[in-house]
Amino acid sequence: MKLHHQIFLAMILGGLAGWVTSEDTRILGIAVIEAYDLIGTLFINALKMLVVPLITTAIISGLINVGQGKNLGRLGAKTVLFYMSTSLIAILIGLLLVNLITPGIIDGEPARDLLGFAANTQDVLQKIEGRGAGEFTQILLQMLPPNLVQAAADGQMLGLIVFSLLFGFFLRTLAGAPGDTLRNMVEGFYEVMVSITMLIIRFAPLGVFGLIAATVTRTGLDALEPLLWFFFTVLAALFLHAFVVMPLLIRVLAQRSPWRHFQAMSPALMTAFSSASSAATLPLTMDCVQKRSGVSKRTASFVLPLGATVNMDGTALYECAAAIFIAQAYGLDLSFGMQFAIVFTALITSIGVASIPAASLVAITVILGIIGLPAEAIGLILVTDRILDMCRTAVNVWGDSVGAVLLARSEGEENVLQTPMRQLDGQRHAV
Ligand code: ASP
């Protein structure tokens, strides 16, 4: 069975397993949920273990291969432009739908009291501490961490990326034997990271099973009911962005088949969905984009690590929709100026938040502060957060991969999305 079919089956089995077990279920005295957690965590840890060495070596070796300074500047500018504009489109879709559907107003009344289950908000506020930058100045500060090792250990990738960009930039021009040795070493390091990634990917079905089973056991589906409208609004907006806007871009700008790219990305998308972490999914994203979508290493290794860290379409959309939903539920009427401020803040904070589960929540508290609502108001959306986190993370990864395809095509790469999937699936290395 092909790997993406295995992962899909694992998601269904995980869902079923989570549905029939509860947090108290024990088999032979062992709590089943602990077993699910163990399997899921082992898989995620294995992927996370790769993120720091993979990001650094990918960016540095990507830069070495990018060529002249002018090419680099051009690719960099296009990447930033693409990421900013697609995130903005995502936010505007969220803004439009949340204003049209008004999920925070039920039968003409603000839904605050109906939704009053903000019980353990304090715990959550504590938990989300340190999940990334909320404010603009903090993002700038993250870019130049005083201690690189600590930044990497804390999962603050922005500093690591800036450092790797600088390192790669100067390594390109380092002449003589030291330059050659170091360049070869980085290339070799990167290749080894890719091989380890492929080994870990083979365990994806098992990992995904554990992650989904644990989530379904904990959250269940009943939790969704009171927030159904909000849930539906976010889902519809994510759907529009991922399945209408992005495919249009692939079709029109890259002149390739969106469906073919979707098929190619399915293992990474399912892992993003199950893990709710685009950082942990990065090794898979890199593998799928290069081996299955045919994007060159040069483009992929520059565009994707950056994308996983700064480009989060689903997150940006969610931040905007969630903040306006909460304002509606509290009966606030938001002026045009305020909505503009929300859009801007969602755009900036989506760059700064970490690519880990529930990271959006910290950005939402920042936006709530701007609206003038207490951070505790976030309690209203906690119940649905995990499931929506899974969906928005998949959209985040999808957005990065579409960026890689478009930028590769704009750089004149002909091989992108050309090999038929059937042929790829026959190859041994294919995911
Ligand atoms: N979990 C998301 C990600 O890793 C970030 C978020 O929206 O919370 O991409």
Short mmCIF file of N, CA and C in Angstrom, two decimals, residues 43-59 151-158 160-161 164 189-190 193-194 196-197 200 275 277-286 301 304-306 308-309 354-356:
data_model
loop_
_atom_site.label_atom_id
_atom_site.label_comp_id
_atom_site.label_asym_id
_atom_site.label_seq_id
_atom_site.Cartn_x
_atom_site.Cartn_y
_atom_site.Cartn_z
N PHE A 43 6.84 9.93 17.45
CA PHE A 43 6.91 10.33 16.04
C PHE A 43 7.22 11.82 15.92
N ILE A 44 6.49 12.63 16.69
CA ILE A 44 6.71 14.08 16.60
C ILE A 44 8.12 14.44 17.08
N ASN A 45 8.56 13.81 18.15
CA ASN A 45 9.92 14.10 18.64
C ASN A 45 10.95 13.77 17.57
N ALA A 46 10.74 12.63 16.90
CA ALA A 46 11.71 12.25 15.88
C ALA A 46 11.77 13.31 14.79
N LEU A 47 10.61 13.84 14.42
CA LEU A 47 10.61 14.88 13.39
C LEU A 47 11.23 16.18 13.91
N LYS A 48 10.83 16.53 15.14
CA LYS A 48 11.34 17.79 15.71
C LYS A 48 12.85 17.76 15.86
N MET A 49 13.36 16.56 16.19
CA MET A 49 14.80 16.39 16.36
C MET A 49 15.54 16.84 15.10
N LEU A 50 14.87 16.69 13.96
CA LEU A 50 15.53 17.03 12.69
C LEU A 50 15.44 18.50 12.35
N VAL A 51 14.47 19.20 12.98
CA VAL A 51 14.15 20.53 12.46
C VAL A 51 15.35 21.49 12.47
N VAL A 52 16.04 21.58 13.60
CA VAL A 52 17.15 22.55 13.67
C VAL A 52 18.27 22.23 12.66
N PRO A 53 18.81 20.99 12.68
CA PRO A 53 19.85 20.72 11.67
C PRO A 53 19.33 20.79 10.24
N LEU A 54 18.07 20.42 10.05
CA LEU A 54 17.54 20.44 8.67
C LEU A 54 17.36 21.88 8.18
N ILE A 55 16.78 22.73 9.03
CA ILE A 55 16.57 24.12 8.61
C ILE A 55 17.92 24.77 8.29
N THR A 56 18.87 24.63 9.21
CA THR A 56 20.14 25.34 8.98
C THR A 56 20.84 24.82 7.73
N THR A 57 20.99 23.50 7.62
CA THR A 57 21.74 23.01 6.46
C THR A 57 20.98 23.24 5.16
N ALA A 58 19.64 23.16 5.22
CA ALA A 58 18.86 23.38 3.99
C ALA A 58 19.03 24.82 3.52
N ILE A 59 18.92 25.75 4.44
CA ILE A 59 19.03 27.16 4.01
C ILE A 59 20.44 27.45 3.50
N ALA A 151 17.99 30.15 21.37
CA ALA A 151 16.85 30.42 20.49
C ALA A 151 16.40 29.13 19.82
N ALA A 152 17.39 28.35 19.36
CA ALA A 152 17.06 27.09 18.69
C ALA A 152 16.39 26.14 19.68
N ALA A 153 16.94 26.11 20.90
CA ALA A 153 16.38 25.21 21.91
C ALA A 153 14.95 25.62 22.28
N ASP A 154 14.69 26.92 22.25
CA ASP A 154 13.34 27.40 22.59
C ASP A 154 12.38 27.30 21.40
N GLY A 155 12.86 26.79 20.30
CA GLY A 155 12.00 26.67 19.12
C GLY A 155 11.73 27.99 18.44
N GLN A 156 12.58 29.01 18.68
CA GLN A 156 12.39 30.30 18.00
C GLN A 156 13.22 30.30 16.72
N MET A 157 12.57 29.92 15.67
CA MET A 157 13.29 29.63 14.43
C MET A 157 13.73 30.87 13.66
N LEU A 158 13.07 31.99 13.96
CA LEU A 158 13.36 33.18 13.17
C LEU A 158 14.84 33.58 13.26
N LEU A 160 17.33 31.66 14.00
CA LEU A 160 18.13 30.62 13.35
C LEU A 160 18.14 30.83 11.83
N ILE A 161 17.00 31.22 11.30
CA ILE A 161 16.90 31.45 9.86
C ILE A 161 17.78 32.63 9.45
N SER A 164 21.34 31.53 9.55
CA SER A 164 21.68 30.63 8.44
C SER A 164 21.77 31.40 7.13
N PHE A 189 26.01 17.08 5.19
CA PHE A 189 25.17 17.13 6.39
C PHE A 189 23.69 17.13 5.97
N TYR A 190 23.40 17.97 4.99
CA TYR A 190 22.02 18.09 4.52
C TYR A 190 21.53 16.75 3.95
N MET A 193 20.64 14.41 6.65
CA MET A 193 19.37 14.80 7.28
C MET A 193 18.19 14.29 6.45
N VAL A 194 18.33 14.41 5.14
CA VAL A 194 17.26 13.95 4.25
C VAL A 194 17.07 12.44 4.39
N ILE A 196 17.73 10.60 7.00
CA ILE A 196 17.07 10.29 8.29
C ILE A 196 15.59 10.62 8.20
N THR A 197 15.28 11.74 7.53
CA THR A 197 13.87 12.11 7.37
C THR A 197 13.11 10.97 6.72
N ILE A 200 12.27 8.26 9.09
CA ILE A 200 11.21 8.59 10.05
C ILE A 200 9.84 8.61 9.36
N SER A 275 -0.59 16.44 13.42
CA SER A 275 0.34 16.92 14.43
C SER A 275 0.05 18.35 14.87
N SER A 277 1.41 20.91 13.83
CA SER A 277 2.66 21.66 13.92
C SER A 277 3.34 21.71 12.56
N SER A 278 3.44 22.92 11.99
CA SER A 278 4.08 22.98 10.68
C SER A 278 5.60 22.84 10.79
N ALA A 279 6.15 23.17 11.97
CA ALA A 279 7.59 22.97 12.14
C ALA A 279 7.92 21.48 12.12
N ALA A 280 7.14 20.71 12.87
CA ALA A 280 7.41 19.26 12.90
C ALA A 280 7.18 18.63 11.53
N THR A 281 6.27 19.21 10.75
CA THR A 281 5.97 18.64 9.44
C THR A 281 7.02 19.00 8.39
N LEU A 282 7.83 20.01 8.69
CA LEU A 282 8.78 20.53 7.69
C LEU A 282 9.62 19.46 6.97
N PRO A 283 10.18 18.49 7.69
CA PRO A 283 10.96 17.48 6.96
C PRO A 283 10.13 16.78 5.88
N LEU A 284 8.88 16.48 6.19
CA LEU A 284 8.01 15.83 5.19
C LEU A 284 7.67 16.78 4.05
N THR A 285 7.41 18.04 4.41
CA THR A 285 7.06 19.03 3.37
C THR A 285 8.20 19.13 2.36
N MET A 286 9.43 19.19 2.89
CA MET A 286 10.59 19.33 1.99
C MET A 286 10.70 18.10 1.07
N SER A 301 14.76 24.44 -0.73
CA SER A 301 15.47 24.61 0.54
C SER A 301 15.56 26.07 0.94
N LEU A 304 11.00 26.78 1.63
CA LEU A 304 10.17 26.05 2.60
C LEU A 304 10.51 26.30 4.08
N PRO A 305 11.79 26.27 4.46
CA PRO A 305 12.05 26.56 5.88
C PRO A 305 11.56 27.95 6.27
N LEU A 306 11.74 28.88 5.34
CA LEU A 306 11.26 30.24 5.59
C LEU A 306 9.74 30.23 5.72
N ALA A 308 7.73 27.73 6.51
CA ALA A 308 7.21 27.06 7.71
C ALA A 308 7.26 28.00 8.90
N THR A 309 8.18 28.93 8.87
CA THR A 309 8.34 29.82 10.01
C THR A 309 7.52 31.10 9.89
N ALA A 354 5.09 30.85 16.71
CA ALA A 354 5.83 29.62 16.45
C ALA A 354 4.97 28.63 15.68
N SER A 355 5.64 27.71 14.96
CA SER A 355 4.87 26.74 14.16
C SER A 355 4.57 25.50 14.98
N ILE A 356 3.93 25.68 16.11
CA ILE A 356 3.63 24.57 17.02
C ILE A 356 2.16 24.61 17.40
#
